[in-house]
CSV table of C-alpha atoms in Angstrom, one decimal:
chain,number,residue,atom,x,y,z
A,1,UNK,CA,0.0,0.0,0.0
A,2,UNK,CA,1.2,3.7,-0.9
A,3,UNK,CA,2.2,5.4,2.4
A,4,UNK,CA,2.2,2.6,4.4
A,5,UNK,CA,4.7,2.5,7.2
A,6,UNK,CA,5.7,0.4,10.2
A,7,UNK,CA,5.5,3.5,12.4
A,8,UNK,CA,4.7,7.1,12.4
A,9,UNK,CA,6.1,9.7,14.3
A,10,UNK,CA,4.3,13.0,15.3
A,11,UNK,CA,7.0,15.1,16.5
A,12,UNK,CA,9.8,16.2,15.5
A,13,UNK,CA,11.3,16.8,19.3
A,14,UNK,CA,13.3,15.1,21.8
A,15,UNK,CA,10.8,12.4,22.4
A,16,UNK,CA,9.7,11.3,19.0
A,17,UNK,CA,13.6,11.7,17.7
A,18,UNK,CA,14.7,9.4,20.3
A,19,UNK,CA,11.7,6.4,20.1
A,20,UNK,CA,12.8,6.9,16.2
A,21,UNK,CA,16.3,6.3,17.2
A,22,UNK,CA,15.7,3.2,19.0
A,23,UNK,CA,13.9,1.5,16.4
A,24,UNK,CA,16.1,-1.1,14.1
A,25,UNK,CA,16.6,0.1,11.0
A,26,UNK,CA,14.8,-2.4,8.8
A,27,UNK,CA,11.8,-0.6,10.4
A,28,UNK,CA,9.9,1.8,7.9
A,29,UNK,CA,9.5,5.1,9.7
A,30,UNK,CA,7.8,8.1,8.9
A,31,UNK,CA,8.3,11.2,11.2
A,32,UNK,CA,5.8,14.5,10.3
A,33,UNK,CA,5.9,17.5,12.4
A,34,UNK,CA,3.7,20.7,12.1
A,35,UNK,CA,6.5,23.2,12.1
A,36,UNK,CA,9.9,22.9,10.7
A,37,UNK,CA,12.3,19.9,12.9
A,38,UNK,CA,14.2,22.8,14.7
A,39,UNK,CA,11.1,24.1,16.0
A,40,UNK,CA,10.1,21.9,19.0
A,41,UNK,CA,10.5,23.3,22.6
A,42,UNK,CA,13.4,20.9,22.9
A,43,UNK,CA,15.4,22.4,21.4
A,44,UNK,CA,14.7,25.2,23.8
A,45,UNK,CA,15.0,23.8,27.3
A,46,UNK,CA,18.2,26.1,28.7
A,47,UNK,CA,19.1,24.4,32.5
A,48,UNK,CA,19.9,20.6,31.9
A,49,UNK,CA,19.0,16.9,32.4
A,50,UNK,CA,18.5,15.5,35.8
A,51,UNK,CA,20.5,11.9,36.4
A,52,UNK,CA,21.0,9.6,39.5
A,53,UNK,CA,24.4,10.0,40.1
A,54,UNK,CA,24.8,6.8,42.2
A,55,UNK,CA,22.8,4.2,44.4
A,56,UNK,CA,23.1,6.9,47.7
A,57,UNK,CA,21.3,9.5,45.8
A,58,UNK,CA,18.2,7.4,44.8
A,59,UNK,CA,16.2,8.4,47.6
A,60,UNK,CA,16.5,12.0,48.0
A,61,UNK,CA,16.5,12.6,44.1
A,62,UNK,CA,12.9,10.4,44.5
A,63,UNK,CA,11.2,12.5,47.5
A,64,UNK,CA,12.9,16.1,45.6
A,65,UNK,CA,10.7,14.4,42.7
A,66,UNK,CA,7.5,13.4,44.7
A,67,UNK,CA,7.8,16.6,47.0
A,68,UNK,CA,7.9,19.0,43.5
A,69,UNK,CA,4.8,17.0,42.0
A,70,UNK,CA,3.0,17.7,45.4
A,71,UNK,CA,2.9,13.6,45.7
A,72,UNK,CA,0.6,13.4,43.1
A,73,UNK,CA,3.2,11.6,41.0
A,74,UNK,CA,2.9,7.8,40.2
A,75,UNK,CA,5.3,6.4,41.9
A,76,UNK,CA,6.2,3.1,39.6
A,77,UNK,CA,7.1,5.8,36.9
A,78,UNK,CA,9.4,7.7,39.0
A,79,UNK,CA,11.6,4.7,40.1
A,80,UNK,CA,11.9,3.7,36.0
A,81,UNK,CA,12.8,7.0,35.2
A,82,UNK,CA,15.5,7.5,38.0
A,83,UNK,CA,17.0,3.4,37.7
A,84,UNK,CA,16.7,4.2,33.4
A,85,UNK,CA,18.3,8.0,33.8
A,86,UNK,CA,22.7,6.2,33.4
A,87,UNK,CA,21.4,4.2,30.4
A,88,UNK,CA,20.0,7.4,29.1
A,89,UNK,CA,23.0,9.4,29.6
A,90,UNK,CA,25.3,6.9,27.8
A,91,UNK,CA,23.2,6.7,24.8
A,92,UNK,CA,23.3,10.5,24.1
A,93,UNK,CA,26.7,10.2,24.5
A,94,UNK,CA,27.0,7.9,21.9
A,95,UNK,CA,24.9,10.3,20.1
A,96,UNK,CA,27.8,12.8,20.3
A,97,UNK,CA,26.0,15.1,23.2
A,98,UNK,CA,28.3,16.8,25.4
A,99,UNK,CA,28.3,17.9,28.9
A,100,UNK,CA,29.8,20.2,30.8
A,101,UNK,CA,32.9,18.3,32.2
A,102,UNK,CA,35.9,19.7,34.3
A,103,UNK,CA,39.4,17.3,34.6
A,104,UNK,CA,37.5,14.3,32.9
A,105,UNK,CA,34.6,14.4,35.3
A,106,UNK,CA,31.3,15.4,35.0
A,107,UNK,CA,30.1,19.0,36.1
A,108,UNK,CA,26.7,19.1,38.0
A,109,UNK,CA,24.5,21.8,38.3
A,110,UNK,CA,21.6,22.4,40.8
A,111,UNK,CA,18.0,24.0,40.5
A,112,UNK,CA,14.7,24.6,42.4
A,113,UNK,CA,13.5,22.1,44.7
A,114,UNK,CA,16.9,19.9,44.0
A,115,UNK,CA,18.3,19.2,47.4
A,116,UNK,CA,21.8,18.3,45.4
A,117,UNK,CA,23.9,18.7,42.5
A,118,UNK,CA,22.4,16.2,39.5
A,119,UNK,CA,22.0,17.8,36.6
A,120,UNK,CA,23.9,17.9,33.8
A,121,UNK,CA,24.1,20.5,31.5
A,122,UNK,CA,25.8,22.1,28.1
A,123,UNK,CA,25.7,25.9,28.7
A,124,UNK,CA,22.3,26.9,29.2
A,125,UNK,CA,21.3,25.1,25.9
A,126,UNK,CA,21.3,21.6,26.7
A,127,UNK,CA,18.3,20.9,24.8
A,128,UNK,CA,19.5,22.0,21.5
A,129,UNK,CA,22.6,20.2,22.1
A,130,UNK,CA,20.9,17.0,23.1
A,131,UNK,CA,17.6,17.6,20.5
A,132,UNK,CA,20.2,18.9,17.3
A,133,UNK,CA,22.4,15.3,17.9
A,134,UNK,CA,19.9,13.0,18.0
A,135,UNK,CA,18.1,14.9,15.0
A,136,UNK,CA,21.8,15.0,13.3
A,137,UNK,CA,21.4,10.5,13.5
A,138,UNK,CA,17.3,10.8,12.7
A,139,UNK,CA,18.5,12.3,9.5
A,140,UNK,CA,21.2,9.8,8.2
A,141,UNK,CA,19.0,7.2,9.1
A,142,UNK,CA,17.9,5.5,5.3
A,143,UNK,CA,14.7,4.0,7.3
A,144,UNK,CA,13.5,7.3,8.5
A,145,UNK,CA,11.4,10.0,6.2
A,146,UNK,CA,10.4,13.2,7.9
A,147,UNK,CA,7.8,15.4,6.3
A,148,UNK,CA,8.1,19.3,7.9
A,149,UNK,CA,5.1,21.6,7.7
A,150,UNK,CA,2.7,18.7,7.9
A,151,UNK,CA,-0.6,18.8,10.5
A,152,UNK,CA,-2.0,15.8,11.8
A,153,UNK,CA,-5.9,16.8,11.5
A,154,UNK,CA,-7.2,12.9,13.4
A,155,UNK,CA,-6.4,9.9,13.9
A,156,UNK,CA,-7.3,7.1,11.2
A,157,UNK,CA,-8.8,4.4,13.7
A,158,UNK,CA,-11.7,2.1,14.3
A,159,UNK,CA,-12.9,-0.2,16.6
A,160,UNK,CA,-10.4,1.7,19.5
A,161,UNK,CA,-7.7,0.4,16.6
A,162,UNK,CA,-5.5,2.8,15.2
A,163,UNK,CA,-4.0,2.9,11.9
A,164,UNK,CA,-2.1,5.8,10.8
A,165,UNK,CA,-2.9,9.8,10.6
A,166,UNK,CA,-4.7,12.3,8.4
A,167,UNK,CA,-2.6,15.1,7.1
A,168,UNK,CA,-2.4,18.3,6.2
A,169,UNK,CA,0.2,20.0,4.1
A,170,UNK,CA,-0.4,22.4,1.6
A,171,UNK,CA,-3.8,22.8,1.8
A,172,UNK,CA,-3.8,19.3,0.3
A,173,UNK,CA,-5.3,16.4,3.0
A,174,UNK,CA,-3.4,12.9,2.9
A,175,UNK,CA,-3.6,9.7,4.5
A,176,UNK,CA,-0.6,8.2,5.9
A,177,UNK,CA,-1.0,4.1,7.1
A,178,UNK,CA,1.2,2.7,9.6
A,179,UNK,CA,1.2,-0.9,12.2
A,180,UNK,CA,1.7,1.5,15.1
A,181,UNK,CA,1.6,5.3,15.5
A,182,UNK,CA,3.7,7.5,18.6
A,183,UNK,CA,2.3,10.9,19.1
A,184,UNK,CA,4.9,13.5,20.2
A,185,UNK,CA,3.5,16.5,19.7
A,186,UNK,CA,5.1,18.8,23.1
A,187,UNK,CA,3.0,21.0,24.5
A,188,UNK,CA,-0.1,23.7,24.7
A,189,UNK,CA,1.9,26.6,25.1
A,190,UNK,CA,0.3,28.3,21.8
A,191,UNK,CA,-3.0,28.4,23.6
A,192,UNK,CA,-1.8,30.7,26.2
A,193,UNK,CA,-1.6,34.6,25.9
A,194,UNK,CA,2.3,34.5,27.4
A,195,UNK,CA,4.1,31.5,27.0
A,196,UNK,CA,7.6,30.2,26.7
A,197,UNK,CA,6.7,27.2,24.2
A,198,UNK,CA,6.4,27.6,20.3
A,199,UNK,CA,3.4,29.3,19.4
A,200,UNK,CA,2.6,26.3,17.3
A,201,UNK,CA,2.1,23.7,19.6
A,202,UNK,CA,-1.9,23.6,20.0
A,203,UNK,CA,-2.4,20.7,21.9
A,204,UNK,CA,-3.3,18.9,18.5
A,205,UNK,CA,-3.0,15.5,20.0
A,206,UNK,CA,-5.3,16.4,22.8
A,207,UNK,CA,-8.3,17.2,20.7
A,208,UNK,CA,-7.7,14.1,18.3
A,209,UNK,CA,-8.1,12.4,21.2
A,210,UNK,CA,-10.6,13.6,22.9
A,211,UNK,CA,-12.8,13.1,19.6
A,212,UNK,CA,-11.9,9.5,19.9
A,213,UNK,CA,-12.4,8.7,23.7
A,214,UNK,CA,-8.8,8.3,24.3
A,215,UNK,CA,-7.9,8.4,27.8
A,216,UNK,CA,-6.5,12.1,29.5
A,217,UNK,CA,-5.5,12.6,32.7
A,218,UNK,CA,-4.6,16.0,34.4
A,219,UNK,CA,-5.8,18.5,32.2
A,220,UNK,CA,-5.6,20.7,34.6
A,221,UNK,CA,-1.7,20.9,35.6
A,222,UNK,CA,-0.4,23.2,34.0
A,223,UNK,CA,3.1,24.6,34.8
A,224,UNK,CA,4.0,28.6,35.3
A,225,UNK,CA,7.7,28.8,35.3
A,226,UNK,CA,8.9,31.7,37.5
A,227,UNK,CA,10.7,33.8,35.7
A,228,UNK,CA,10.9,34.7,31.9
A,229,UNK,CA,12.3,38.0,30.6
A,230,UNK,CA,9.7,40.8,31.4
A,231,UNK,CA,8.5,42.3,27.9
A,232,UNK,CA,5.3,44.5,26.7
A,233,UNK,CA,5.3,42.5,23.5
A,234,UNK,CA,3.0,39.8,22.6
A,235,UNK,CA,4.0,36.3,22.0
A,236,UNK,CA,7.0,33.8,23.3
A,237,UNK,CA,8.5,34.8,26.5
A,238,UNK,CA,12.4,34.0,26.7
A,239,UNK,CA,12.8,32.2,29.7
A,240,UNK,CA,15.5,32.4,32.3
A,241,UNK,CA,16.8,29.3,33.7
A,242,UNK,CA,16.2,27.9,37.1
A,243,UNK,CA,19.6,26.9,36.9
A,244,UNK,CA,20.9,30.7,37.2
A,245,UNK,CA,19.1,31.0,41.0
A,246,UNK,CA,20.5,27.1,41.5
A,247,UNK,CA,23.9,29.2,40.7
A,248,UNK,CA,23.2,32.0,43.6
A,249,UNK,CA,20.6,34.8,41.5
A,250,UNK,CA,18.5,36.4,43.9
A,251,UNK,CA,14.5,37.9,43.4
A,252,UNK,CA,14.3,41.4,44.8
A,253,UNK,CA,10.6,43.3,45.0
A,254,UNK,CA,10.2,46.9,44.0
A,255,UNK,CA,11.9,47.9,47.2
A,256,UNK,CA,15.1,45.9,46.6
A,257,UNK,CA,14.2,43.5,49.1
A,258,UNK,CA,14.5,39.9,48.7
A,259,UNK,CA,11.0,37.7,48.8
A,260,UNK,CA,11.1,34.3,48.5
A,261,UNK,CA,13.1,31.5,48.6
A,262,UNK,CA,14.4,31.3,45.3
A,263,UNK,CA,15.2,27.7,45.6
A,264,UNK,CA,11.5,26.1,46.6
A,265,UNK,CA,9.6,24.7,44.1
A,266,UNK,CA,8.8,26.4,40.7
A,267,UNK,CA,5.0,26.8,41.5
A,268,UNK,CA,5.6,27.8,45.2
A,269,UNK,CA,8.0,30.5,43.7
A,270,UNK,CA,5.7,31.9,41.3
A,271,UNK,CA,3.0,32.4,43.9
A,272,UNK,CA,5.7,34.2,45.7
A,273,UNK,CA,6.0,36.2,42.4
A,274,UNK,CA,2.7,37.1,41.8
A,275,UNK,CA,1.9,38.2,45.2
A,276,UNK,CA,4.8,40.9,45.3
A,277,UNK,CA,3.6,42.2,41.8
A,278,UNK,CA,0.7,42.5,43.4
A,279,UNK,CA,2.1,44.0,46.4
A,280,UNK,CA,4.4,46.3,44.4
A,281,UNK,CA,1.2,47.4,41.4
A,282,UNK,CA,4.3,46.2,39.1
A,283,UNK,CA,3.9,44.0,36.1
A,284,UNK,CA,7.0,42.1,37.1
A,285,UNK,CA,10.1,41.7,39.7
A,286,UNK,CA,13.9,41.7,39.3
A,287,UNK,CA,16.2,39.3,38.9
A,288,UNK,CA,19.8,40.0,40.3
A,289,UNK,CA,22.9,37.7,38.9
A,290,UNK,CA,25.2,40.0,41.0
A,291,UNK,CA,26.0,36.9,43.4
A,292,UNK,CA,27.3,35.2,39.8
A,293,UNK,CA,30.7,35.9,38.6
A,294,UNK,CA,31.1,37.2,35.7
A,295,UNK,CA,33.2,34.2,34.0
A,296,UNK,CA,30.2,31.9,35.6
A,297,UNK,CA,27.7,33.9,33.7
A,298,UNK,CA,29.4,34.0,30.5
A,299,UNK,CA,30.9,30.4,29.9
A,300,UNK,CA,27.5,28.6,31.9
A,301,UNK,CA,24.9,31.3,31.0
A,302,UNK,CA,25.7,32.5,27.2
A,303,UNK,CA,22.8,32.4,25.6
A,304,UNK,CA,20.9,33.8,28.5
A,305,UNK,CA,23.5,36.7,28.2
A,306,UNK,CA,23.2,37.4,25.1
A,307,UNK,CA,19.8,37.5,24.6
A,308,UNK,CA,19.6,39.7,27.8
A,309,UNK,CA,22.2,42.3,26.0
A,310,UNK,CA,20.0,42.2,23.3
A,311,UNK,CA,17.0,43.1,25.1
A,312,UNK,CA,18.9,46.1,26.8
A,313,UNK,CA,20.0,44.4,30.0
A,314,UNK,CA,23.6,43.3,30.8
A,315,UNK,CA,23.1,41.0,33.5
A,316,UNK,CA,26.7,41.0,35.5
A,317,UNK,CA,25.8,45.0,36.2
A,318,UNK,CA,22.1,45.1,35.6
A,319,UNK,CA,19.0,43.5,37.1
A,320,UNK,CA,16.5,42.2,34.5
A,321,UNK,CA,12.8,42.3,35.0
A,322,UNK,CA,11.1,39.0,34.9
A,323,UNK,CA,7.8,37.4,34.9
A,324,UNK,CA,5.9,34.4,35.3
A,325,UNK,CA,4.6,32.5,32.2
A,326,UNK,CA,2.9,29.3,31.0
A,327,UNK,CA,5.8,26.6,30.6
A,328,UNK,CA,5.0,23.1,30.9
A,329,UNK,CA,2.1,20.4,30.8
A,330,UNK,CA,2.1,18.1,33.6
A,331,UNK,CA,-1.2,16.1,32.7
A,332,UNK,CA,-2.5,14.8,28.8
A,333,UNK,CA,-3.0,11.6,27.1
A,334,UNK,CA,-2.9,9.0,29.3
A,335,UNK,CA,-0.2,6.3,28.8
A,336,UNK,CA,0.8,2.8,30.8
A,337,UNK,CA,4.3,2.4,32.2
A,338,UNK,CA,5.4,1.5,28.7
A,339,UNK,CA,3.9,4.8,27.2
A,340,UNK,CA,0.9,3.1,26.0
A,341,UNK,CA,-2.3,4.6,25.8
A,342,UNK,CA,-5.9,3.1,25.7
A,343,UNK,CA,-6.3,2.8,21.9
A,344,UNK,CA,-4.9,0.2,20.7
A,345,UNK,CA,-1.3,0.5,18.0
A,346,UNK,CA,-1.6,4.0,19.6
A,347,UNK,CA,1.4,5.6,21.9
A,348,UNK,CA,2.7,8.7,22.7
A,349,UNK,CA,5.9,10.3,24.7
A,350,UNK,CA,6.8,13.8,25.6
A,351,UNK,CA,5.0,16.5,27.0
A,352,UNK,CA,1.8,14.9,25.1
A,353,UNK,CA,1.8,12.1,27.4
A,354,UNK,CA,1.4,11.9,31.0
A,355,UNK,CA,2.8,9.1,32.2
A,356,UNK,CA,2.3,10.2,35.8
A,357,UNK,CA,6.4,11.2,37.0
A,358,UNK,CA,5.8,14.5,37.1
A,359,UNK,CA,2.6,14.6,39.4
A,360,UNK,CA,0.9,18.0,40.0
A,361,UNK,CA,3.8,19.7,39.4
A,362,UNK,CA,7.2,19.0,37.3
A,363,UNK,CA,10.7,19.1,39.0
A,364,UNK,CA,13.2,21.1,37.0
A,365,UNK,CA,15.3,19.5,34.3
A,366,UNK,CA,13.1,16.1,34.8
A,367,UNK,CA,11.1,17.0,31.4
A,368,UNK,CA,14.4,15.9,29.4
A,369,UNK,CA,14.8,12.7,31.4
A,370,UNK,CA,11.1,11.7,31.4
A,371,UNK,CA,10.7,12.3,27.7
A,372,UNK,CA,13.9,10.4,26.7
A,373,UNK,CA,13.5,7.4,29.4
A,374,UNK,CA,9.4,6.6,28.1
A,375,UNK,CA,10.5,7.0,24.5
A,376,UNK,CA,13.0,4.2,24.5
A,377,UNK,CA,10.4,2.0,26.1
A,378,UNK,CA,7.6,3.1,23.6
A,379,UNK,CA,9.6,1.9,20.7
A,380,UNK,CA,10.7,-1.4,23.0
A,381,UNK,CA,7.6,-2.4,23.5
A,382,UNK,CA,6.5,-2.2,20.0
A,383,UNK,CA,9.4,-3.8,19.0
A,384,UNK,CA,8.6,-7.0,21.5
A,385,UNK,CA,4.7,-6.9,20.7
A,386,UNK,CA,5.1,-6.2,17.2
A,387,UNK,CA,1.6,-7.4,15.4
A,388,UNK,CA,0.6,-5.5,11.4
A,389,UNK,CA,-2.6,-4.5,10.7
A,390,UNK,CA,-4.8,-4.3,8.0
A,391,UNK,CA,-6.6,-1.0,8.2
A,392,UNK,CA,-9.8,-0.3,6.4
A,393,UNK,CA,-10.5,2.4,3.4
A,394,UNK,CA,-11.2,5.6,5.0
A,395,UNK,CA,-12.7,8.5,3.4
A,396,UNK,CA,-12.0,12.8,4.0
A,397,UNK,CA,-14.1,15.5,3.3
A,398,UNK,CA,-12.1,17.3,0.8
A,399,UNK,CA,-14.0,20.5,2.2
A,400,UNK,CA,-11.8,19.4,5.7
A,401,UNK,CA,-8.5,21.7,3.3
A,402,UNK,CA,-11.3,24.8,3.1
A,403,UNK,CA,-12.8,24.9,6.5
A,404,UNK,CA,-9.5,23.6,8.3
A,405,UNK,CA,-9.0,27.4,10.2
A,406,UNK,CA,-12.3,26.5,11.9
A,407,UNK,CA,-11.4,23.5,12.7
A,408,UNK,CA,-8.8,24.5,14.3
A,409,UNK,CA,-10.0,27.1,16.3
A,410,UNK,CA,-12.2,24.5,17.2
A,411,UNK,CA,-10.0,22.6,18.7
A,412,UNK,CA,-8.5,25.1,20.7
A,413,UNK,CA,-11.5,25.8,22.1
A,414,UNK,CA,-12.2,22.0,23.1
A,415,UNK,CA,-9.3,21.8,24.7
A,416,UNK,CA,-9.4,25.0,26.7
A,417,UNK,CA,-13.2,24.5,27.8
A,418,UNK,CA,-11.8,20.6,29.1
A,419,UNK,CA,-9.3,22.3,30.9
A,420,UNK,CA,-11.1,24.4,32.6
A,421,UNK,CA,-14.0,22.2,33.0
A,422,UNK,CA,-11.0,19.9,34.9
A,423,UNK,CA,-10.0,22.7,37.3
A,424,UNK,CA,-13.5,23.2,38.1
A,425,UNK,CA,-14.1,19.3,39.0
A,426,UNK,CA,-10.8,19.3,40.9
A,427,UNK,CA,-12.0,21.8,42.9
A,428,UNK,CA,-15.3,20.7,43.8
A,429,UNK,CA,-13.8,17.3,44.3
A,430,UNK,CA,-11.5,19.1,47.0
A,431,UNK,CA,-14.2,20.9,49.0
């Protein structure tokens, strides 16, 4: 059959590179992404990837985990995520990643909520250093065809079976077949007024699902990371690390007093934030790096300094104004321990899934980690359950490439009203 496949990929980013990766390359794989492959919030991530450095660290790196995720977190997925996090860390090295390393050994970093040193980091742009290498192997990869600018519009499925995905590219609608389909489609960040994700990540995935009865769980968590760089412009919000107050930067309120603990937990912090702006009638606080040296800033923090300078701000003499802003998606499509979800032939990995290590609320530089660990095991169960299917003949609406603007402002909307609709039942469920 034309534009049959043994697996497609939604999603270009760290998740759906990496389940890609770990497929064996007599697989047929087709990877589609909505945007171009640089343009996934992977390759945006700035502070690092968390790892268990050794057997003695297992059980605070756990409860700093649970205690972050307000022990809402399923516990079974933490422990794979901490006992997979070495295996992880080697493979990106053979991926050609690098880390931040000083006399041969490994430099750790710290960040909110962290009650030691574990995370691993290449400047403050380890996930374009991890995302552009395993991209770099995607792409060499004979087995692998990636299509860029192409929309997944639903799911082609029957009976709770699915087949393969409907496209769009072009204005022109295609159907695209394959034995088992992994959605990896990041976030909802381009639902949100002031966000740090791309603005094109509309919780496709979410509504597809929804349409189909596919399981979600924790609409409602939804991440605000403290402190991205203050600006009267609409659209992406640069964000400032975590990792720069793990290094020593301090919050200071309109009176140059200090407010919070800058190292609590990112949701505790911007409640802290919020109520000062409040406090202050300002639309943001200050940041201070003056407890950073200089060299520190520059060689750990470049990016983040340059895109400060830009902005007007030289952060080893200046304070920068910050804000919070919609970062990360705790909750969405439900998936088992081996990133299954409750359609049949049907995963999906990333900040799409919810696979239940986070909990209520995400621990910083755990996103990388979770995303990497539960896409190796997506493709390894596949792999191990491996059955082909024989989908039926299924028919678009060719009107579907006129009225598609509708549609998807439609399914902004049904994902926003579930949302909200989840806040209101955890709520009364609270009472």
């Amino acid at each position: 059959m034309e534009n049959k496949y043994d697996v497609i990929i939604v999603g270009t980013g760290a998740a759906g590179l990496f389940a890609a990766l770990n497929f064996p390359i007599h697989k047929k794989i087709l990877m589609i992404t909505k945007s171009q492959t640089d343009k996934s919030d992977s390759f945006l991530a700035q502070g690092g990837i968390c790892v268990l450095k050794n057997g003695q660290d297992y059980d605070s790196y756990f409860e700093d985990t649970m205690h972050a995720g307000h022990y809402e977190n399923r516990k079974e997925s933490v422990h794979i995520m901490l006992r997979s996090s070495q295996n992880i860390i080697s493979d990106l090295i053979g991926y050609g990643v690098e880390f931040a390393m000083e006399n041969g050994e490994f430099l750790y970093t710290r960040e909110g909520a962290h009650s030691s040193n574990r995370i691993l980091f290449h400047e403050d742009i380890t996930g374009r250093e991890i995302t552009s290498k395993l991209l770099s192997a995607v792409l060499i990869r004979d087995n692998i065809t990636i299509m860029e600018n192409t929309t997944m519009i639903d799911l082609l499925c029957y009976r709770n079976i699915c087949f393969g995905v409907r496209t769009l590219h072009d204005r022109e609608c295609a159907d695209y077949y394959g034995d088992y389909t992994i959605l990896a489609t990041g976030g909802l960040g381009g639902l949100y007024e002031n966000s740090t994700n791309f603005r094109h990540l509309t919780a496709d995935a979410l509504a597809v699902a929804m349409k189909h009865h596919i399981q979600l769980e924790n609409l409602d968590y939804i991440q605000i990371h403290p402190t991205t760089l203050y600006s009267e412009a609409l659209g992406r919000r640069f964000l400032i690390s975590e990792s720069v107050r793990g290094e020593g930067a301090l919050l200071y309120g309109k009176d140059g007093k200090r407010f919070v603990n800058e190292l609590l937990p990112r949701d505790v912090v911007t409640q802290a934030i919020n109520e000062q702006m409040d406090k202050d009638d300002m639309p943001h606080v200050w940041l201070s790096m003056e407890k950073i040296q200089e060299e520190v800033i520059k060689s750990h923090f470049p990016n983040i300094f340059r895109q400060c300078l830009m902005e007007g701000y030289d952060v080893t003499k200046q304070w920068i104004p910050v804000v919070p802003s919609q970062h990360y998606f705790m909750g969405g499509i439900y998936v088992d321990r081996y990133s299954k979800t409750t359609m049949e032939h049907l995963y999906a990995v990333g900040e799409t899934s919810c696979n239940g290590v986070h909990g209520a609320n995400r621990l910083a530089s755990n996103s990388l980690l979770e995303s990497l660990v539960f896409a190796k095991r997506a493709a390894c169960h596949i792999i191990e359950h491996y059955q082909r299917t024989t989908a039926p003949v299924f028919i678009f609406d060719p009107l579907i490439t006129i009225h598609y603007e509708e549609l998807a402002q439609a399914n902004k909307k049904l994902v926003l009203d579930a949302i909200e609709h989840a806040k209101t039942e955890r709520i009364k469920n609270n009472e």
